[in-house]
Amino acid sequence: MVGCAAPVERLLLRKVRPMGGPALDLLVDGGRIAEMGDGLRAPAGAAVVDGRGQLALPGLVDAHAHLDKTLWGLPWRPHTAGDGLAALIENEHRGRAELAAAGVTVAERAGNLLGAYVAAGTSHLRSHVDVDTAAGLDSLHGVMEARAAFAGRIDLQLVAFPQSGLLVRPGTVELLEAAVRDGADLVGGLDPAGFDQRPVEHLDAIFAIADRHGCGLDIHLHDGGELGAFTIDLIVKRTRSLGLAGKVTVSHAFALAEVSPPRLDRLVEGLADQRISLTTVAPGNRPPLPLARLRAAGVAVGLGCDGIRDLWSPWGDGDMLARAALLAWRAGARRDEDLATALEVATAGGAAVLGLPAYGLTPGCPADLSLVPATTLGEAVVTHPPRTLVLKSGRIL
Ligand SMILES: [Zn+2]
């Protein structure tokens, strides 16, 4: 299904059902959705595709990935890491060295996985990329190489991510700043309190980089309970004082599912006020985020696959519909409208996290979409069948 991008200037999709609505025709022109309606006339020279009543979904968005870590395309590797963050990080350093010694590059592994993402209709992806004192900027450069190879098929945002810790590894702050200078779109953080043990200095350092370079931030926050809540307060305060509203994301934010309702109210108020977005990866071992509460407050939440088939976890396949199914399953969703909410996190929610200026299935939006053989959005989530057509900027992939 997915090969080289075939240049089609004009394309008429007949009988597709945008987001499960009534069947209509959709005209793509110059990479954008030009017109939608019943019985549209095909312009001269336009290609015509019969959608046969399939669902049309906007480009799926992975708002939290780790492309540099994946072993996608390599033989299955049983998970042998010890328990706990430090053991996982140590295991990764060993595995990364083995891969490098075997001549398997980051660009090759990331490219393997990007192929799967594209085939599954993912149009945009934000990947964290490890930056540390052992590998320097090598992983970033590898993922940038894969990004260039997939230009026009999927758009990537890259986060310079201090996976091995920030202040516990002197020299990492400088490397993060070098990564931003070299092309990382955002600067990351990692459990400023729980892992680095110096939350104020950790956040001051990464916010200072964002302030100097005008880039956004996306901070991994696994710390739960009051420790995580306290860290969110610190993030809100710095976002406000530096005028970075709308440019900050907190990833995971498990604390939001673990604090008391009044404490949650105060946290949500701060997040909404500073337009701080969140990402979740629908983990099996932590309580799900209070999505309805966040949605009501206007806090954007995007969905991610996190690491896929890597030294942290054997799970994932690059299909955001499959990940939406996991999110819905974790939330106990059964009704079609509740299943569709999970899909919204994987589409419009992620688009809001990434700050995409025009997104969706309306005239004027980039023609990023896929067709899915399903009768409702709920069925698309639960069955997540292969996409039968994928368009990126109006091109059939
Ligand atoms: Zn992550």
XYZ file of N, CA and C in Angstrom, residues 120-340:
663
model
N 0.199 3.498 8.520
C -0.982 3.508 9.372
C -1.657 4.880 9.402
N -1.253 5.782 8.503
C -1.963 7.054 8.383
C -1.531 8.131 9.357
N -0.326 8.021 9.924
C 0.164 9.054 10.842
C 0.801 10.174 10.030
N 0.300 11.382 10.215
C 0.817 12.511 9.423
C 1.807 13.361 10.204
N 1.717 13.317 11.553
C 2.586 14.150 12.393
C 3.022 13.351 13.616
N 4.250 13.613 14.034
C 4.780 12.866 15.179
C 5.780 13.734 15.929
N 5.694 13.694 17.262
C 6.711 14.356 18.100
C 7.539 13.268 18.768
N 8.826 13.268 18.479
C 9.706 12.269 19.079
C 10.695 12.914 20.034
N 10.780 12.337 21.218
C 11.867 12.669 22.128
C 13.089 11.915 21.618
N 14.252 12.523 21.734
C 15.488 11.875 21.286
C 16.529 12.024 22.391
N 17.115 10.893 22.782
C 18.082 10.918 23.883
C 19.276 11.808 23.573
N 19.571 12.669 24.539
C 20.798 13.464 24.482
C 21.496 13.224 25.815
N 22.685 12.663 25.778
C 23.400 12.438 27.039
C 24.906 12.489 26.814
N 25.631 12.396 27.915
C 27.080 12.586 27.824
C 27.775 11.379 27.200
N 27.081 10.243 27.089
C 27.698 9.072 26.447
C 27.592 9.173 24.922
N 26.385 9.487 24.421
C 26.167 9.492 22.963
C 26.156 10.894 22.373
N 26.186 11.906 23.235
C 26.168 13.287 22.723
C 24.936 13.539 21.881
N 25.161 14.058 20.684
C 24.043 14.390 19.802
C 23.867 13.345 18.697
N 24.532 12.198 18.827
C 24.488 11.186 17.755
C 23.060 10.735 17.437
N 22.264 10.465 18.493
C 20.888 9.994 18.251
C 20.063 11.074 17.562
N 20.261 12.316 17.984
C 19.529 13.424 17.358
C 19.871 13.495 15.865
N 21.162 13.406 15.555
C 21.552 13.484 14.148
C 20.993 12.304 13.357
N 20.931 11.123 13.989
C 20.368 9.943 13.317
C 18.886 10.122 13.014
N 18.142 10.638 13.989
C 16.704 10.836 13.760
C 16.480 11.964 12.753
N 17.344 12.967 12.771
C 17.218 14.038 11.772
C 17.445 13.497 10.358
N 18.341 12.518 10.253
C 18.585 11.885 8.943
C 17.321 11.138 8.482
N 16.690 10.425 9.418
C 15.442 9.720 9.084
C 14.337 10.720 8.747
N 14.296 11.827 9.479
C 13.282 12.858 9.207
C 13.430 13.382 7.773
N 14.674 13.626 7.368
C 14.910 14.131 6.013
C 14.483 13.087 4.978
N 14.756 11.797 5.278
C 14.406 10.733 4.329
C 12.888 10.607 4.163
N 12.145 10.971 5.197
C 10.681 10.841 5.158
C 9.975 12.184 4.921
N 10.726 13.194 4.537
C 10.121 14.508 4.278
C 9.017 14.367 3.239
N 7.887 14.996 3.497
C 6.757 14.916 2.572
C 5.826 13.758 2.866
N 6.272 12.825 3.718
C 5.408 11.688 4.068
C 4.910 11.775 5.507
N 5.726 12.367 6.389
C 5.316 12.551 7.784
C 6.130 13.719 8.339
N 5.484 14.578 9.128
C 6.172 15.736 9.706
C 6.577 15.412 11.137
N 7.827 15.693 11.471
C 8.330 15.375 12.805
C 8.717 16.618 13.583
N 8.420 16.599 14.883
C 8.996 17.544 15.844
C 9.916 16.740 16.750
N 11.098 17.275 17.029
C 12.065 16.542 17.847
C 12.349 17.279 19.158
N 12.361 16.496 20.238
C 12.612 17.029 21.574
C 13.977 16.533 22.050
N 14.849 17.437 22.440
C 16.147 17.043 23.026
C 15.886 16.561 24.444
N 16.051 15.261 24.663
C 15.555 14.616 25.885
C 16.703 14.101 26.762
N 16.805 14.600 27.998
C 17.887 14.145 28.901
C 17.527 12.820 29.580
N 17.460 11.755 28.809
C 17.015 10.449 29.312
C 17.856 9.950 30.489
N 19.128 10.293 30.513
C 19.996 9.770 31.571
C 20.089 10.716 32.762
N 19.235 11.730 32.777
C 19.273 12.722 33.854
C 19.943 13.992 33.372
N 19.664 15.083 34.079
C 20.191 16.384 33.632
C 21.331 16.819 34.547
N 20.999 17.147 35.786
C 22.025 17.670 36.690
C 22.869 16.550 37.280
N 22.323 15.313 37.291
C 23.125 14.190 37.792
C 24.233 13.824 36.803
N 24.148 14.360 35.594
C 25.190 14.110 34.582
C 25.728 15.443 34.085
N 26.702 15.994 34.757
C 27.234 17.300 34.356
C 27.623 17.313 32.874
N 27.262 18.391 32.213
C 27.535 18.518 30.783
C 26.282 18.347 29.944
N 25.218 17.789 30.551
C 23.995 17.519 29.783
C 23.239 18.802 29.436
N 23.236 19.774 30.359
C 22.526 21.034 30.066
C 23.112 21.655 28.798
N 24.450 21.678 28.721
C 25.114 22.274 27.554
C 24.779 21.481 26.292
N 24.694 20.152 26.423
C 24.362 19.318 25.257
C 22.928 19.586 24.780
N 22.005 19.779 25.734
C 20.621 20.080 25.334
C 20.581 21.380 24.533
N 21.339 22.347 24.991
C 21.342 23.632 24.282
C 21.969 23.460 22.890
N 23.011 22.650 22.814
C 23.638 22.390 21.506
C 22.645 21.674 20.586
N 21.833 20.786 21.160
C 20.834 20.057 20.364
C 19.811 21.023 19.777
N 19.393 21.984 20.579
C 18.424 22.978 20.082
C 19.066 23.798 18.958
N 20.340 24.151 19.151
C 21.046 24.901 18.085
C 21.153 24.056 16.819
N 21.275 22.738 16.994
C 21.473 21.833 15.846
C 20.173 21.445 15.145
N 19.016 21.807 15.723
C 17.777 21.503 15.003
C 16.694 20.834 15.816
N 16.922 20.564 17.107
C 15.819 20.056 17.938
C 14.784 21.177 18.066
N 13.509 20.817 17.995
C 12.441 21.820 18.018
C 12.052 22.222 19.425
N 12.264 21.305 20.370
C 11.885 21.565 21.756
C 12.971 21.023 22.678
N 12.944 21.532 23.914
C 13.859 21.008 24.919
C 13.049 20.198 25.922
N 13.625 19.082 26.376
C 12.903 18.178 27.266
C 13.427 18.222 28.687
N 12.741 17.475 29.553
C 13.166 17.318 30.939
C 12.758 15.938 31.406
N 13.262 15.523 32.574
C 12.935 14.188 33.084
C 12.843 14.227 34.605
N 11.651 13.992 35.110
C 11.435 13.914 36.560
C 12.403 14.804 37.341
N 12.194 16.117 37.273
C 13.118 17.051 37.916
C 13.329 16.753 39.409
N 12.277 16.237 40.064
C 12.408 15.932 41.496
C 12.815 14.483 41.707
N 12.017 13.556 41.193
C 12.202 12.144 41.501
C 13.500 11.559 40.979
N 13.931 11.968 39.798
C 15.162 11.389 39.245
C 16.359 12.299 39.481
N 16.193 13.575 39.163
C 17.333 14.494 39.271
C 17.520 15.031 40.691
N 16.443 14.986 41.496
C 16.479 15.400 42.904
C 16.710 16.900 43.107
N 16.704 17.669 42.040
C 16.892 19.125 42.166
C 15.897 19.818 41.240
N 14.601 19.746 41.619
C 13.545 20.194 40.698
C 13.658 21.656 40.266
N 14.003 22.533 41.222
C 14.053 23.964 40.893
C 15.172 24.236 39.883
N 16.362 23.691 40.159
C 17.494 23.950 39.256
C 17.282 23.282 37.895
N 16.705 22.068 37.917
C 16.434 21.339 36.670
C 15.512 22.172 35.770
N 14.404 22.616 36.354
C 13.437 23.375 35.544
C 14.004 24.733 35.141
N 14.737 25.380 36.054
C 15.341 26.677 35.690
C 16.264 26.506 34.480
N 17.021 25.404 34.458
C 17.991 25.196 33.368
C 17.285 25.000 32.027
N 16.248 24.165 31.981
C 15.616 23.906 30.671
C 14.718 25.068 30.237
N 14.080 25.725 31.202
C 13.286 26.902 30.818
C 14.198 28.022 30.306
N 15.395 28.122 30.865
C 16.331 29.155 30.388
C 16.719 28.877 28.930
N 16.913 27.595 28.586
C 17.246 27.254 27.188
C 16.077 27.642 26.280
N 14.858 27.296 26.703
C 13.674 27.621 25.896
C 13.548 29.125 25.729
N 13.828 29.850 26.801
C 13.720 31.314 26.775
C 14.761 31.899 25.812
N 15.974 31.372 25.869
C 17.036 31.912 25.003
C 16.781 31.617 23.530
N 16.192 30.460 23.236
C 16.070 30.034 21.833
C 14.642 30.132 21.289
N 13.713 30.533 22.146
C 12.330 30.672 21.679
C 11.693 29.346 21.294
N 12.179 28.259 21.889
C 11.597 26.944 21.563
C 10.625 26.507 22.660
N 9.873 25.458 22.389
C 8.950 24.927 23.376
C 9.638 23.929 24.299
N 8.874 23.454 25.280
C 9.375 22.436 26.213
C 8.402 21.269 26.266
N 8.936 20.067 26.441
C 8.097 18.883 26.666
C 8.799 18.044 27.726
N 8.192 18.006 28.914
C 8.857 17.455 30.102
C 8.237 16.127 30.512
N 9.059 15.071 30.563
C 8.605 13.774 31.089
C 8.394 13.909 32.596
N 7.215 13.598 33.069
C 6.950 13.664 34.509
C 6.228 12.385 34.938
N 7.042 11.417 35.404
C 6.466 10.168 35.923
C 6.128 10.297 37.398
N 6.773 11.234 38.087
C 6.549 11.367 39.533
C 5.064 11.529 39.818
N 4.557 10.688 40.703
C 3.124 10.727 40.991
C 2.822 11.513 42.248
N 1.551 11.493 42.651
C 1.117 12.087 43.913
C 1.543 13.532 44.070
N 1.842 13.916 45.295
C 2.149 15.328 45.573
C 3.487 15.744 44.972
N 4.413 14.802 44.825
C 5.713 15.169 44.227
C 5.505 15.638 42.780
N 4.688 14.904 42.048
C 4.383 15.307 40.669
C 3.560 16.579 40.628
N 2.605 16.703 41.558
C 1.755 17.901 41.595
C 2.600 19.145 41.881
N 3.522 19.009 42.829
C 4.443 20.110 43.177
C 5.258 20.506 41.941
N 5.709 19.512 41.167
C 6.500 19.798 39.962
C 5.647 20.524 38.925
N 4.379 20.120 38.797
C 3.488 20.809 37.850
C 3.316 22.276 38.275
N 3.187 22.504 39.575
C 3.092 23.903 40.047
C 4.323 24.700 39.622
N 5.501 24.091 39.770
C 6.740 24.784 39.378
C 6.756 25.070 37.881
N 6.240 24.121 37.090
C 6.209 24.290 35.629
C 5.252 25.416 35.240
N 4.082 25.437 35.880
C 3.093 26.485 35.583
C 3.684 27.862 35.906
N 4.354 27.947 37.060
C 4.928 29.225 37.512
C 5.967 29.735 36.512
N 6.847 28.853 36.053
C 7.892 29.270 35.100
C 7.313 29.604 33.730
N 6.291 28.852 33.328
C 5.653 29.137 32.036
C 5.065 30.543 32.052
N 4.427 30.874 33.193
C 3.811 32.203 33.323
C 4.870 33.290 33.355
N 5.898 33.103 34.164
C 6.860 34.203 34.341
C 7.681 34.459 33.077
N 7.874 33.426 32.234
C 8.665 33.631 31.011
C 7.787 33.894 29.783
N 6.471 33.950 29.987
C 5.576 34.221 28.854
C 5.589 33.093 27.837
N 5.659 31.843 28.309
C 5.726 30.702 27.388
C 4.383 29.978 27.268
N 3.293 30.671 27.583
C 1.963 30.042 27.484
C 1.762 29.450 26.092
N 1.260 28.209 26.058
C 0.986 27.550 24.777
C 2.196 26.847 24.194
N 3.356 26.907 24.876
C 4.563 26.285 24.312
C 5.120 25.173 25.196
N 4.338 24.773 26.202
C 4.853 23.788 27.159
C 3.941 22.568 27.211
N 4.555 21.384 27.223
C 3.818 20.128 27.358
C 4.378 19.350 28.542
N 3.489 18.728 29.299
C 3.920 17.787 30.337
C 3.511 16.395 29.868
N 4.466 15.505 29.742
C 4.172 14.150 29.282
C 3.976 13.202 30.461
N 3.005 12.367 30.355
C 2.587 11.375 31.366
C 1.752 12.026 32.476
N 2.387 12.878 33.299
C 1.670 13.613 34.354
C 0.766 12.696 35.175
N 1.304 11.544 35.575
C 0.513 10.571 36.337
C -0.103 11.180 37.597
N 0.563 12.209 38.134
C 0.073 12.820 39.377
C -1.369 13.286 39.254
N -1.772 13.700 38.051
C -3.135 14.215 37.871
C -4.188 13.151 38.171
N -3.808 11.898 38.051
C -4.753 10.813 38.314
C -4.670 10.340 39.765
N -3.780 10.966 40.534
C -3.514 10.415 41.866
C -3.770 11.389 43.013
N -4.005 12.671 42.701
C -4.201 13.652 43.782
C -5.690 13.787 44.106
N -5.982 14.481 45.197
C -7.379 14.659 45.628
C -8.109 15.591 44.657
N -9.438 15.514 44.596
C -10.177 16.383 43.668
C -9.883 17.877 43.823
N -9.827 18.431 45.059
C -9.524 19.879 45.149
C -8.115 20.211 44.619
N -7.156 19.301 44.888
C -5.787 19.533 44.394
C -5.775 19.463 42.864
N -6.540 18.507 42.321
C -6.636 18.386 40.858
C -7.216 19.665 40.261
N -8.254 20.217 40.913
C -8.867 21.451 40.408
C -7.831 22.560 40.270
N -6.989 22.709 41.286
C -5.992 23.788 41.249
C -4.959 23.541 40.151
N -4.572 22.278 39.989
C -3.585 21.946 38.943
C -4.163 22.209 37.553
N -5.402 21.764 37.348
C -6.039 21.918 36.027
C -6.215 23.402 35.698
N -6.543 24.174 36.724
C -6.692 25.623 36.528
C -5.380 26.240 36.031
N -4.289 25.847 36.647
C -2.974 26.373 36.239
C -2.605 25.931 34.833
N -2.853 24.662 34.509
C -2.538 24.147 33.172
C -3.357 24.874 32.112
N -4.653 25.035 32.392
C -5.533 25.678 31.408
C -5.134 27.143 31.228
N -4.839 27.802 32.336
C -4.490 29.228 32.292
C -3.247 29.466 31.420
N -2.278 28.567 31.492
C -1.033 28.742 30.727
C -1.026 27.914 29.442
N -2.189 27.357 29.080
C -2.315 26.526 27.873
C -1.199 25.481 27.808
N -0.936 24.857 28.938
C 0.046 23.772 28.997
C -0.675 22.490 28.580
N -0.117 21.810 27.586
C -0.770 20.587 27.089
C -0.161 19.361 27.753
N -0.825 18.235 27.552
C -0.390 16.975 28.166
C -0.318 15.898 27.095
N 0.506 14.891 27.343
C 0.420 13.690 26.510
C 0.290 12.478 27.419
N -0.412 11.477 26.904
C -0.496 10.199 27.595
C -0.153 9.106 26.606
N 0.355 7.993 27.135
C 0.670 6.864 26.256
C -0.195 5.655 26.624
N -1.248 5.898 27.406
C -2.166 4.842 27.836
C -1.423 3.664 28.469
N -0.613 3.943 29.503
C 0.162 2.850 30.109
C -0.738 1.889 30.878
N -0.310 0.639 30.946
C -1.123 -0.365 31.624
C -0.948 -0.369 33.122
N 0.129 0.279 33.614
C 0.453 0.131 35.032
C 0.259 1.400 35.854
N -0.386 2.432 35.265
C -0.695 3.647 36.024
C -2.132 4.029 35.728
N -2.803 4.717 36.676
C -4.213 5.079 36.424
C -4.333 6.059 35.251
N -5.420 5.955 34.454
C -5.570 6.854 33.307
C -5.796 8.306 33.731
N -5.392 9.228 32.878
C -5.616 10.658 33.145
C -7.119 10.954 33.182
N -7.538 11.956 33.954
C -8.964 12.338 33.991
C -9.326 13.116 32.720
N -9.494 12.384 31.617
C -9.651 13.024 30.308
C -10.867 13.941 30.227
N -12.006 13.499 30.782
C -13.215 14.319 30.688
C -13.032 15.639 31.430
N -12.399 15.568 32.604
C -12.146 16.775 33.419
C -11.209 17.727 32.663
N -10.167 17.180 32.046
C -9.197 18.001 31.315
C -9.840 18.623 30.082
N -10.656 17.823 29.407
C -11.319 18.296 28.196
C -12.267 19.454 28.535
N -13.021 19.289 29.637
C -13.963 20.335 30.045
C -13.233 21.641 30.353
N -11.986 21.519 30.847
C -11.220 22.722 31.203
C -10.468 23.288 30.000
N -10.506 22.576 28.881
C -9.811 23.075 27.689
C -8.329 22.758 27.661
N -7.904 21.762 28.454
C -6.489 21.359 28.429
C -6.301 20.328 27.309
N -5.429 20.632 26.348
C -5.202 19.719 25.230
C -4.439 18.480 25.709
N -4.918 17.312 25.266
C -4.227 16.053 25.585
C -4.000 15.293 24.288
N -2.753 14.917 24.046
C -2.415 14.121 22.872
C -2.032 12.710 23.285
N -2.097 11.808 22.307
C -1.788 10.403 22.571
C -0.462 10.039 21.914
N 0.288 9.166 22.556
C 1.542 8.712 21.968
C 1.722 7.224 22.142
N 2.581 6.643 21.327
C 2.906 5.215 21.459
C 4.068 5.006 22.418
N 4.767 6.119 22.795
C 5.966 6.005 23.626
C 7.003 5.162 22.876
N 7.860 4.474 23.593
C 8.838 3.634 22.906
C 8.154 2.428 22.291
N 8.580 2.051 21.095
C 7.994 0.891 20.424
C 9.064 -0.161 20.195
N 8.784 -1.395 20.662
C 9.707 -2.508 20.433
C 11.146 -2.047 20.707
N 11.397 -1.654 21.975
C 12.740 -1.159 22.282
C 13.250 -1.778 23.574
N 14.309 -1.194 24.128
C 14.927 -1.792 25.311
C 14.152 -1.453 26.586
N 13.084 -0.649 26.436
C 12.217 -0.316 27.563
C 10.955 -1.177 27.561
N 10.473 -1.491 26.367
C 9.196 -2.192 26.280
C 9.073 -2.905 24.938
N 8.474 -4.097 24.935
C 8.297 -4.814 23.670
C 7.018 -4.411 22.935
N 6.209 -3.482 23.523
C 4.881 -3.205 22.978
C 4.894 -2.145 21.881
N 3.762 -2.063 21.155
C 3.545 -1.004 20.169
C 3.822 -1.454 18.755
N 3.172 -0.773 17.795
C 3.387 -1.127 16.386
C 3.281 0.078 15.447
N 3.190 1.278 16.006
C 3.131 2.470 15.154
C 1.752 2.767 14.598
N 0.742 2.029 15.053
C -0.626 2.306 14.604
C -1.351 3.087 15.698
N -1.621 4.361 15.439
C -2.261 5.197 16.451
C -3.705 4.782 16.727
N -4.332 4.102 15.778
C -5.688 3.586 16.064
C -5.606 2.459 17.094
N -4.565 1.636 16.976
C -4.379 0.562 17.962
C -4.088 1.162 19.331
N -3.322 2.255 19.362
C -3.031 2.895 20.640
C -4.294 3.557 21.205
N -5.124 4.108 20.316
C -6.402 4.685 20.770
C -7.273 3.582 21.379
N -7.195 2.367 20.808
C -7.943 1.238 21.377
C -7.463 0.948 22.796
N -6.142 1.012 23.014
C -5.610 0.779 24.362
C -6.095 1.860 25.332
N -6.091 3.112 24.857
C -6.551 4.225 25.702
C -8.014 4.012 26.091
N -8.824 3.626 25.110
C -10.249 3.405 25.369
C -10.447 2.220 26.312
N -9.661 1.186 26.102
C -9.764 -0.009 26.939
C -9.393 0.305 28.378
N -8.312 1.096 28.566
C -7.876 1.478 29.921
C -8.938 2.335 30.613
N -9.697 3.118 29.803
C -10.718 4.004 30.369
C -12.045 3.270 30.573
N -12.107 2.004 30.178
C -13.349 1.250 30.334
C -14.421 1.662 29.346
N -14.036 2.259 28.199
C -15.025 2.748 27.231
C -15.715 1.586 26.519
N -17.016 1.712 26.339
C -17.792 0.720 25.584
C -18.678 1.374 24.542
N -19.285 2.511 24.900
C -20.182 3.181 23.956
C -19.370 3.801 22.830
N -20.003 3.875 21.645
C -19.302 4.437 20.493
C -18.775 5.845 20.767
N -19.596 6.666 21.457
C -19.146 8.044 21.688
C -17.913 8.085 22.605
N -17.819 7.122 23.542
C -16.648 7.093 24.421
C -15.416 6.569 23.671
N -15.643 5.606 22.771
C -14.540 5.098 21.945
C -14.023 6.212 21.031
N -14.961 7.030 20.544
C -14.573 8.131 19.649
C -13.738 9.176 20.382
